[in-house]
Amino acid sequence: DILPPGVVTGDDLFALLEHARANSYAIPAVNCTSASAANAAMEAGRKAMAPVMIQLSYGGGEFVVGEGVSNAALPGTIALALHVRSVAKCYGIPVVLHSDHCAKKLLPWFDGMLQADEEYFVRNGEPLFSSHMLDLSEETDEDNIAICVEYFKRMVPMKIWLEMEIGITGGVEDNVDNQDVDP
């Protein structure tokens, strides 16, 4: 019993990550595109009596609503985040709710998630998400850091964690393709 069950944020997220580091274990991160996928990930965590990270992506948010619907990423992501929030405690484990890889062209999606965090925070005293990721690896390091700093200023009052991608790691995430880049 590291922490109470349910979505963890702020200081509780720090405590969870420190516990994992101190005890040499990883927290699996599962990209989910539906309530059933999120439930399956949390059920696996329950069976293993271990925390899990539910990751929501732009493409996953589109899939939640339906890829044929325009501007579906934000409402789909918020809907799935609210679902996870509604049921996470049922699984008896800590759950990290994280947004994955947001490139510069997807910043309106990120802005919408932060607005949802702020609204949730006003009502509940904590943000909707535990953490977010900005993947500005296509930008210069200076622009990447400057943009992240501006967003982080908005996140700090809610104690939301920020993961930033700096440099080019290779691979494809939400249509950001760095496979052919020559470092």
mmCIF file with all atom_site columns, C-alpha atoms in Angstrom:
data_model
loop_
_atom_site.group_PDB
_atom_site.id
_atom_site.type_symbol
_atom_site.label_atom_id
_atom_site.label_alt_id
_atom_site.label_comp_id
_atom_site.label_asym_id
_atom_site.label_entity_id
_atom_site.label_seq_id
_atom_site.pdbx_PDB_ins_code
_atom_site.Cartn_x
_atom_site.Cartn_y
_atom_site.Cartn_z
_atom_site.occupancy
_atom_site.B_iso_or_equiv
_atom_site.pdbx_formal_charge
_atom_site.auth_seq_id
_atom_site.auth_comp_id
_atom_site.auth_asym_id
_atom_site.auth_atom_id
_atom_site.pdbx_PDB_model_num
ATOM 1   C CA . ASP A 1 1   ? 0.000   0.000  0.000   1.00 0.00 ? 1   ASP A CA 1
ATOM 2   C CA . ILE A 1 2   ? 2.231   2.772  -1.306  1.00 0.00 ? 2   ILE A CA 1
ATOM 3   C CA . LEU A 1 3   ? -0.617  5.253  -1.715  1.00 0.00 ? 3   LEU A CA 1
ATOM 4   C CA . PRO A 1 4   ? -4.386  5.220  -1.634  1.00 0.00 ? 4   PRO A CA 1
ATOM 5   C CA . PRO A 1 5   ? -5.918  3.737  -4.794  1.00 0.00 ? 5   PRO A CA 1
ATOM 6   C CA . GLY A 1 6   ? -6.987  5.900  -7.693  1.00 0.00 ? 6   GLY A CA 1
ATOM 7   C CA . VAL A 1 7   ? -5.387  8.561  -9.846  1.00 0.00 ? 7   VAL A CA 1
ATOM 8   C CA . VAL A 1 8   ? -2.345  10.091 -8.141  1.00 0.00 ? 8   VAL A CA 1
ATOM 9   C CA . THR A 1 9   ? -1.173  13.666 -8.654  1.00 0.00 ? 9   THR A CA 1
ATOM 10  C CA . GLY A 1 10  ? 1.334   16.147 -7.260  1.00 0.00 ? 10  GLY A CA 1
ATOM 11  C CA . ASP A 1 11  ? 3.156   15.052 -4.126  1.00 0.00 ? 11  ASP A CA 1
ATOM 12  C CA . ASP A 1 12  ? 1.580   11.585 -4.279  1.00 0.00 ? 12  ASP A CA 1
ATOM 13  C CA . LEU A 1 13  ? 2.965   11.102 -7.793  1.00 0.00 ? 13  LEU A CA 1
ATOM 14  C CA . PHE A 1 14  ? 6.401   12.134 -6.546  1.00 0.00 ? 14  PHE A CA 1
ATOM 15  C CA . ALA A 1 15  ? 6.123   9.655  -3.663  1.00 0.00 ? 15  ALA A CA 1
ATOM 16  C CA . LEU A 1 16  ? 5.107   6.888  -6.072  1.00 0.00 ? 16  LEU A CA 1
ATOM 17  C CA . LEU A 1 17  ? 8.007   7.560  -8.443  1.00 0.00 ? 17  LEU A CA 1
ATOM 18  C CA . GLU A 1 18  ? 10.455  7.755  -5.545  1.00 0.00 ? 18  GLU A CA 1
ATOM 19  C CA . HIS A 1 19  ? 9.143   4.437  -4.185  1.00 0.00 ? 19  HIS A CA 1
ATOM 20  C CA . ALA A 1 20  ? 9.617   2.826  -7.596  1.00 0.00 ? 20  ALA A CA 1
ATOM 21  C CA . ARG A 1 21  ? 13.157  4.199  -7.871  1.00 0.00 ? 21  ARG A CA 1
ATOM 22  C CA . ALA A 1 22  ? 14.116  3.209  -4.325  1.00 0.00 ? 22  ALA A CA 1
ATOM 23  C CA . ASN A 1 23  ? 12.723  -0.298 -4.818  1.00 0.00 ? 23  ASN A CA 1
ATOM 24  C CA . SER A 1 24  ? 14.051  -0.800 -8.364  1.00 0.00 ? 24  SER A CA 1
ATOM 25  C CA . TYR A 1 25  ? 10.806  -1.408 -10.191 1.00 0.00 ? 25  TYR A CA 1
ATOM 26  C CA . ALA A 1 26  ? 9.248   0.086  -13.287 1.00 0.00 ? 26  ALA A CA 1
ATOM 27  C CA . ILE A 1 27  ? 5.715   1.376  -13.628 1.00 0.00 ? 27  ILE A CA 1
ATOM 28  C CA . PRO A 1 28  ? 4.272   0.126  -16.915 1.00 0.00 ? 28  PRO A CA 1
ATOM 29  C CA . ALA A 1 29  ? 2.869   2.818  -19.192 1.00 0.00 ? 29  ALA A CA 1
ATOM 30  C CA . VAL A 1 30  ? 0.038   1.662  -21.433 1.00 0.00 ? 30  VAL A CA 1
ATOM 31  C CA . ASN A 1 31  ? -1.278  3.787  -24.307 1.00 0.00 ? 31  ASN A CA 1
ATOM 32  C CA . CYS A 1 32  ? -5.052  3.403  -24.214 1.00 0.00 ? 32  CYS A CA 1
ATOM 33  C CA . THR A 1 33  ? -7.540  4.143  -26.975 1.00 0.00 ? 33  THR A CA 1
ATOM 34  C CA . SER A 1 34  ? -10.730 2.999  -25.250 1.00 0.00 ? 34  SER A CA 1
ATOM 35  C CA . ALA A 1 35  ? -12.302 2.518  -21.853 1.00 0.00 ? 35  ALA A CA 1
ATOM 36  C CA . SER A 1 36  ? -11.905 -1.244 -22.220 1.00 0.00 ? 36  SER A CA 1
ATOM 37  C CA . ALA A 1 37  ? -8.159  -0.875 -22.886 1.00 0.00 ? 37  ALA A CA 1
ATOM 38  C CA . ALA A 1 38  ? -7.764  1.394  -19.850 1.00 0.00 ? 38  ALA A CA 1
ATOM 39  C CA . ASN A 1 39  ? -9.785  -1.026 -17.724 1.00 0.00 ? 39  ASN A CA 1
ATOM 40  C CA . ALA A 1 40  ? -7.637  -3.948 -18.907 1.00 0.00 ? 40  ALA A CA 1
ATOM 41  C CA . ALA A 1 41  ? -4.451  -2.086 -17.972 1.00 0.00 ? 41  ALA A CA 1
ATOM 42  C CA . MET A 1 42  ? -5.812  -1.234 -14.522 1.00 0.00 ? 42  MET A CA 1
ATOM 43  C CA . GLU A 1 43  ? -7.047  -4.814 -14.064 1.00 0.00 ? 43  GLU A CA 1
ATOM 44  C CA . ALA A 1 44  ? -3.544  -6.083 -14.872 1.00 0.00 ? 44  ALA A CA 1
ATOM 45  C CA . GLY A 1 45  ? -2.192  -3.691 -12.252 1.00 0.00 ? 45  GLY A CA 1
ATOM 46  C CA . ARG A 1 46  ? -4.755  -4.953 -9.743  1.00 0.00 ? 46  ARG A CA 1
ATOM 47  C CA . LYS A 1 47  ? -3.781  -8.567 -10.383 1.00 0.00 ? 47  LYS A CA 1
ATOM 48  C CA . ALA A 1 48  ? -0.087  -7.717 -10.013 1.00 0.00 ? 48  ALA A CA 1
ATOM 49  C CA . MET A 1 49  ? -0.824  -5.432 -7.031  1.00 0.00 ? 49  MET A CA 1
ATOM 50  C CA . ALA A 1 50  ? 1.244   -2.777 -8.797  1.00 0.00 ? 50  ALA A CA 1
ATOM 51  C CA . PRO A 1 51  ? 0.693   0.783  -10.015 1.00 0.00 ? 51  PRO A CA 1
ATOM 52  C CA . VAL A 1 52  ? 0.123   1.509  -13.705 1.00 0.00 ? 52  VAL A CA 1
ATOM 53  C CA . MET A 1 53  ? 0.367   4.535  -15.958 1.00 0.00 ? 53  MET A CA 1
ATOM 54  C CA . ILE A 1 54  ? -2.488  5.133  -18.380 1.00 0.00 ? 54  ILE A CA 1
ATOM 55  C CA . GLN A 1 55  ? -1.228  7.181  -21.332 1.00 0.00 ? 55  GLN A CA 1
ATOM 56  C CA . LEU A 1 56  ? -3.574  9.091  -23.611 1.00 0.00 ? 56  LEU A CA 1
ATOM 57  C CA . SER A 1 57  ? -2.414  10.369 -26.987 1.00 0.00 ? 57  SER A CA 1
ATOM 58  C CA . TYR A 1 58  ? -3.823  12.689 -29.633 1.00 0.00 ? 58  TYR A CA 1
ATOM 59  C CA . GLY A 1 59  ? -4.464  9.762  -31.973 1.00 0.00 ? 59  GLY A CA 1
ATOM 60  C CA . GLY A 1 60  ? -5.934  7.737  -29.136 1.00 0.00 ? 60  GLY A CA 1
ATOM 61  C CA . GLY A 1 61  ? -8.318  10.580 -28.322 1.00 0.00 ? 61  GLY A CA 1
ATOM 62  C CA . GLU A 1 62  ? -9.439  10.641 -31.949 1.00 0.00 ? 62  GLU A CA 1
ATOM 63  C CA . PHE A 1 63  ? -10.057 6.902  -31.779 1.00 0.00 ? 63  PHE A CA 1
ATOM 64  C CA . VAL A 1 64  ? -12.202 7.230  -28.627 1.00 0.00 ? 64  VAL A CA 1
ATOM 65  C CA . VAL A 1 65  ? -14.701 9.456  -30.448 1.00 0.00 ? 65  VAL A CA 1
ATOM 66  C CA . GLY A 1 66  ? -14.199 8.038  -33.916 1.00 0.00 ? 66  GLY A CA 1
ATOM 67  C CA . GLU A 1 67  ? -11.600 8.927  -36.484 1.00 0.00 ? 67  GLU A CA 1
ATOM 68  C CA . GLY A 1 68  ? -14.288 10.111 -38.913 1.00 0.00 ? 68  GLY A CA 1
ATOM 69  C CA . VAL A 1 69  ? -15.270 12.965 -36.594 1.00 0.00 ? 69  VAL A CA 1
ATOM 70  C CA . SER A 1 70  ? -13.300 16.194 -37.011 1.00 0.00 ? 70  SER A CA 1
ATOM 71  C CA . ASN A 1 71  ? -11.664 17.719 -33.933 1.00 0.00 ? 71  ASN A CA 1
ATOM 72  C CA . ALA A 1 72  ? -12.247 14.512 -31.971 1.00 0.00 ? 72  ALA A CA 1
ATOM 73  C CA . ALA A 1 73  ? -8.881  14.292 -30.186 1.00 0.00 ? 73  ALA A CA 1
ATOM 74  C CA . LEU A 1 74  ? -9.621  16.651 -27.307 1.00 0.00 ? 74  LEU A CA 1
ATOM 75  C CA . PRO A 1 75  ? -13.133 15.462 -26.432 1.00 0.00 ? 75  PRO A CA 1
ATOM 76  C CA . GLY A 1 76  ? -12.000 11.848 -26.780 1.00 0.00 ? 76  GLY A CA 1
ATOM 77  C CA . THR A 1 77  ? -8.980  12.384 -24.543 1.00 0.00 ? 77  THR A CA 1
ATOM 78  C CA . ILE A 1 78  ? -11.040 14.201 -21.905 1.00 0.00 ? 78  ILE A CA 1
ATOM 79  C CA . ALA A 1 79  ? -13.773 11.547 -22.029 1.00 0.00 ? 79  ALA A CA 1
ATOM 80  C CA . LEU A 1 80  ? -11.271 8.750  -21.488 1.00 0.00 ? 80  LEU A CA 1
ATOM 81  C CA . ALA A 1 81  ? -9.490  10.682 -18.724 1.00 0.00 ? 81  ALA A CA 1
ATOM 82  C CA . LEU A 1 82  ? -12.813 11.200 -16.937 1.00 0.00 ? 82  LEU A CA 1
ATOM 83  C CA . HIS A 1 83  ? -13.574 7.495  -17.326 1.00 0.00 ? 83  HIS A CA 1
ATOM 84  C CA . VAL A 1 84  ? -10.236 6.561  -15.751 1.00 0.00 ? 84  VAL A CA 1
ATOM 85  C CA . ARG A 1 85  ? -10.878 9.053  -12.948 1.00 0.00 ? 85  ARG A CA 1
ATOM 86  C CA . SER A 1 86  ? -14.316 7.502  -12.356 1.00 0.00 ? 86  SER A CA 1
ATOM 87  C CA . VAL A 1 87  ? -13.167 3.903  -12.029 1.00 0.00 ? 87  VAL A CA 1
ATOM 88  C CA . ALA A 1 88  ? -9.480  3.927  -11.004 1.00 0.00 ? 88  ALA A CA 1
ATOM 89  C CA . LYS A 1 89  ? -10.181 3.527  -7.273  1.00 0.00 ? 89  LYS A CA 1
ATOM 90  C CA . CYS A 1 90  ? -12.124 0.324  -7.999  1.00 0.00 ? 90  CYS A CA 1
ATOM 91  C CA . TYR A 1 91  ? -8.887  -1.418 -8.931  1.00 0.00 ? 91  TYR A CA 1
ATOM 92  C CA . GLY A 1 92  ? -7.222  -0.750 -5.575  1.00 0.00 ? 92  GLY A CA 1
ATOM 93  C CA . ILE A 1 93  ? -3.944  0.542  -7.055  1.00 0.00 ? 93  ILE A CA 1
ATOM 94  C CA . PRO A 1 94  ? -2.302  3.900  -7.739  1.00 0.00 ? 94  PRO A CA 1
ATOM 95  C CA . VAL A 1 95  ? -2.896  5.039  -11.325 1.00 0.00 ? 95  VAL A CA 1
ATOM 96  C CA . VAL A 1 96  ? -0.896  7.708  -13.140 1.00 0.00 ? 96  VAL A CA 1
ATOM 97  C CA . LEU A 1 97  ? -2.958  9.501  -15.805 1.00 0.00 ? 97  LEU A CA 1
ATOM 98  C CA . HIS A 1 98  ? -0.544  10.892 -18.415 1.00 0.00 ? 98  HIS A CA 1
ATOM 99  C CA . SER A 1 99  ? -0.854  12.526 -21.823 1.00 0.00 ? 99  SER A CA 1
ATOM 100 C CA . ASP A 1 100 ? 1.703   11.268 -24.326 1.00 0.00 ? 100 ASP A CA 1
ATOM 101 C CA . HIS A 1 101 ? 3.773   13.018 -27.046 1.00 0.00 ? 101 HIS A CA 1
ATOM 102 C CA . CYS A 1 102 ? 2.389   16.427 -27.959 1.00 0.00 ? 102 CYS A CA 1
ATOM 103 C CA . ALA A 1 103 ? 4.208   18.059 -30.881 1.00 0.00 ? 103 ALA A CA 1
ATOM 104 C CA . LYS A 1 104 ? 4.050   21.811 -31.554 1.00 0.00 ? 104 LYS A CA 1
ATOM 105 C CA . LYS A 1 105 ? 1.362   21.360 -34.197 1.00 0.00 ? 105 LYS A CA 1
ATOM 106 C CA . LEU A 1 106 ? -0.812  19.678 -31.543 1.00 0.00 ? 106 LEU A CA 1
ATOM 107 C CA . LEU A 1 107 ? -0.509  22.436 -28.917 1.00 0.00 ? 107 LEU A CA 1
ATOM 108 C CA . PRO A 1 108 ? -4.222  23.338 -29.211 1.00 0.00 ? 108 PRO A CA 1
ATOM 109 C CA . TRP A 1 109 ? -4.909  19.798 -27.908 1.00 0.00 ? 109 TRP A CA 1
ATOM 110 C CA . PHE A 1 110 ? -2.475  20.415 -25.042 1.00 0.00 ? 110 PHE A CA 1
ATOM 111 C CA . ASP A 1 111 ? -4.140  23.768 -24.294 1.00 0.00 ? 111 ASP A CA 1
ATOM 112 C CA . GLY A 1 112 ? -7.505  22.011 -24.114 1.00 0.00 ? 112 GLY A CA 1
ATOM 113 C CA . MET A 1 113 ? -6.179  19.401 -21.699 1.00 0.00 ? 113 MET A CA 1
ATOM 114 C CA . LEU A 1 114 ? -4.737  22.122 -19.470 1.00 0.00 ? 114 LEU A CA 1
ATOM 115 C CA . GLN A 1 115 ? -8.071  23.927 -19.521 1.00 0.00 ? 115 GLN A CA 1
ATOM 116 C CA . ALA A 1 116 ? -9.736  20.664 -18.454 1.00 0.00 ? 116 ALA A CA 1
ATOM 117 C CA . ASP A 1 117 ? -7.105  20.317 -15.697 1.00 0.00 ? 117 ASP A CA 1
ATOM 118 C CA . GLU A 1 118 ? -7.851  23.838 -14.474 1.00 0.00 ? 118 GLU A CA 1
ATOM 119 C CA . GLU A 1 119 ? -11.613 23.276 -14.465 1.00 0.00 ? 119 GLU A CA 1
ATOM 120 C CA . TYR A 1 120 ? -11.230 19.928 -12.691 1.00 0.00 ? 120 TYR A CA 1
ATOM 121 C CA . PHE A 1 121 ? -8.841  21.537 -10.193 1.00 0.00 ? 121 PHE A CA 1
ATOM 122 C CA . VAL A 1 122 ? -11.375 24.246 -9.291  1.00 0.00 ? 122 VAL A CA 1
ATOM 123 C CA . ARG A 1 123 ? -14.006 21.579 -8.556  1.00 0.00 ? 123 ARG A CA 1
ATOM 124 C CA . ASN A 1 124 ? -11.801 18.885 -6.973  1.00 0.00 ? 124 ASN A CA 1
ATOM 125 C CA . GLY A 1 125 ? -8.588  20.449 -5.656  1.00 0.00 ? 125 GLY A CA 1
ATOM 126 C CA . GLU A 1 126 ? -6.432  18.433 -8.044  1.00 0.00 ? 126 GLU A CA 1
ATOM 127 C CA . PRO A 1 127 ? -5.974  18.325 -11.828 1.00 0.00 ? 127 PRO A CA 1
ATOM 128 C CA . LEU A 1 128 ? -7.651  15.856 -14.161 1.00 0.00 ? 128 LEU A CA 1
ATOM 129 C CA . PHE A 1 129 ? -4.278  14.486 -15.306 1.00 0.00 ? 129 PHE A CA 1
ATOM 130 C CA . SER A 1 130 ? -1.273  13.487 -13.212 1.00 0.00 ? 130 SER A CA 1
ATOM 131 C CA . SER A 1 131 ? 1.211   14.592 -15.868 1.00 0.00 ? 131 SER A CA 1
ATOM 132 C CA . HIS A 1 132 ? 1.634   15.665 -19.468 1.00 0.00 ? 132 HIS A CA 1
ATOM 133 C CA . MET A 1 133 ? 4.316   15.284 -22.129 1.00 0.00 ? 133 MET A CA 1
ATOM 134 C CA . LEU A 1 134 ? 5.457   17.904 -24.593 1.00 0.00 ? 134 LEU A CA 1
ATOM 135 C CA . ASP A 1 135 ? 7.441   16.460 -27.497 1.00 0.00 ? 135 ASP A CA 1
ATOM 136 C CA . LEU A 1 136 ? 8.979   19.497 -29.133 1.00 0.00 ? 136 LEU A CA 1
ATOM 137 C CA . SER A 1 137 ? 11.965  17.531 -30.418 1.00 0.00 ? 137 SER A CA 1
ATOM 138 C CA . GLU A 1 138 ? 11.409  18.960 -33.910 1.00 0.00 ? 138 GLU A CA 1
ATOM 139 C CA . GLU A 1 139 ? 12.053  22.463 -32.538 1.00 0.00 ? 139 GLU A CA 1
ATOM 140 C CA . THR A 1 140 ? 15.371  24.016 -31.557 1.00 0.00 ? 140 THR A CA 1
ATOM 141 C CA . ASP A 1 141 ? 16.425  23.259 -27.996 1.00 0.00 ? 141 ASP A CA 1
ATOM 142 C CA . GLU A 1 142 ? 15.951  26.943 -27.140 1.00 0.00 ? 142 GLU A CA 1
ATOM 143 C CA . ASP A 1 143 ? 12.378  27.049 -28.488 1.00 0.00 ? 143 ASP A CA 1
ATOM 144 C CA . ASN A 1 144 ? 11.592  23.677 -26.922 1.00 0.00 ? 144 ASN A CA 1
ATOM 145 C CA . ILE A 1 145 ? 12.701  24.811 -23.481 1.00 0.00 ? 145 ILE A CA 1
ATOM 146 C CA . ALA A 1 146 ? 11.034  28.235 -23.771 1.00 0.00 ? 146 ALA A CA 1
ATOM 147 C CA . ILE A 1 147 ? 7.674   26.715 -24.738 1.00 0.00 ? 147 ILE A CA 1
ATOM 148 C CA . CYS A 1 148 ? 7.906   24.089 -21.996 1.00 0.00 ? 148 CYS A CA 1
ATOM 149 C CA . VAL A 1 149 ? 8.738   26.746 -19.391 1.00 0.00 ? 149 VAL A CA 1
ATOM 150 C CA . GLU A 1 150 ? 5.648   28.770 -20.340 1.00 0.00 ? 150 GLU A CA 1
ATOM 151 C CA . TYR A 1 151 ? 3.391   25.724 -20.041 1.00 0.00 ? 151 TYR A CA 1
ATOM 152 C CA . PHE A 1 152 ? 5.074   24.608 -16.836 1.00 0.00 ? 152 PHE A CA 1
ATOM 153 C CA . LYS A 1 153 ? 4.285   27.973 -15.232 1.00 0.00 ? 153 LYS A CA 1
ATOM 154 C CA . ARG A 1 154 ? 0.619   27.236 -15.845 1.00 0.00 ? 154 ARG A CA 1
ATOM 155 C CA . MET A 1 155 ? 0.948   23.685 -14.506 1.00 0.00 ? 155 MET A CA 1
ATOM 156 C CA . VAL A 1 156 ? 2.863   24.402 -11.279 1.00 0.00 ? 156 VAL A CA 1
ATOM 157 C CA . PRO A 1 157 ? -0.099  25.742 -9.258  1.00 0.00 ? 157 PRO A CA 1
ATOM 158 C CA . MET A 1 158 ? -1.899  22.437 -9.899  1.00 0.00 ? 158 MET A CA 1
ATOM 159 C CA . LYS A 1 159 ? 1.254   20.357 -9.243  1.00 0.00 ? 159 LYS A CA 1
ATOM 160 C CA . ILE A 1 160 ? 1.067   18.710 -12.665 1.00 0.00 ? 160 ILE A CA 1
ATOM 161 C CA . TRP A 1 161 ? 4.258   16.989 -13.752 1.00 0.00 ? 161 TRP A CA 1
ATOM 162 C CA . LEU A 1 162 ? 5.749   17.767 -17.163 1.00 0.00 ? 162 LEU A CA 1
ATOM 163 C CA . GLU A 1 163 ? 7.763   15.340 -19.253 1.00 0.00 ? 163 GLU A CA 1
ATOM 164 C CA . MET A 1 164 ? 9.633   17.011 -22.076 1.00 0.00 ? 164 MET A CA 1
ATOM 165 C CA . GLU A 1 165 ? 11.282  15.439 -25.106 1.00 0.00 ? 165 GLU A CA 1
ATOM 166 C CA . ILE A 1 166 ? 14.499  17.196 -25.985 1.00 0.00 ? 166 ILE A CA 1
ATOM 167 C CA . GLY A 1 167 ? 16.639  16.140 -28.895 1.00 0.00 ? 167 GLY A CA 1
ATOM 168 C CA . ILE A 1 168 ? 15.609  13.571 -31.445 1.00 0.00 ? 168 ILE A CA 1
ATOM 169 C CA . THR A 1 169 ? 15.002  10.013 -30.315 1.00 0.00 ? 169 THR A CA 1
ATOM 170 C CA . GLY A 1 170 ? 13.834  8.388  -33.552 1.00 0.00 ? 170 GLY A CA 1
ATOM 171 C CA . GLY A 1 171 ? 10.607  6.577  -34.316 1.00 0.00 ? 171 GLY A CA 1
ATOM 172 C CA . VAL A 1 172 ? 7.106   7.850  -34.980 1.00 0.00 ? 172 VAL A CA 1
ATOM 173 C CA . GLU A 1 173 ? 4.636   9.267  -32.439 1.00 0.00 ? 173 GLU A CA 1
ATOM 174 C CA . ASP A 1 174 ? 1.377   10.918 -33.548 1.00 0.00 ? 174 ASP A CA 1
ATOM 175 C CA . ASN A 1 175 ? 2.696   11.642 -37.042 1.00 0.00 ? 175 ASN A CA 1
ATOM 176 C CA . VAL A 1 176 ? 6.010   13.086 -35.832 1.00 0.00 ? 176 VAL A CA 1
ATOM 177 C CA . ASP A 1 177 ? 8.507   10.989 -37.784 1.00 0.00 ? 177 ASP A CA 1
ATOM 178 C CA . ASN A 1 178 ? 12.173  11.282 -36.818 1.00 0.00 ? 178 ASN A CA 1
ATOM 179 C CA . GLN A 1 179 ? 13.323  7.980  -38.314 1.00 0.00 ? 179 GLN A CA 1
ATOM 180 C CA . ASP A 1 180 ? 15.387  9.483  -41.125 1.00 0.00 ? 180 ASP A CA 1
ATOM 181 C CA . VAL A 1 181 ? 17.027  12.302 -39.188 1.00 0.00 ? 181 VAL A CA 1
ATOM 182 C CA . ASP A 1 182 ? 20.806  12.373 -39.229 1.00 0.00 ? 182 ASP A CA 1
ATOM 183 C CA . PRO A 1 183 ? 21.912  13.545 -35.777 1.00 0.00 ? 183 PRO A CA 1
#
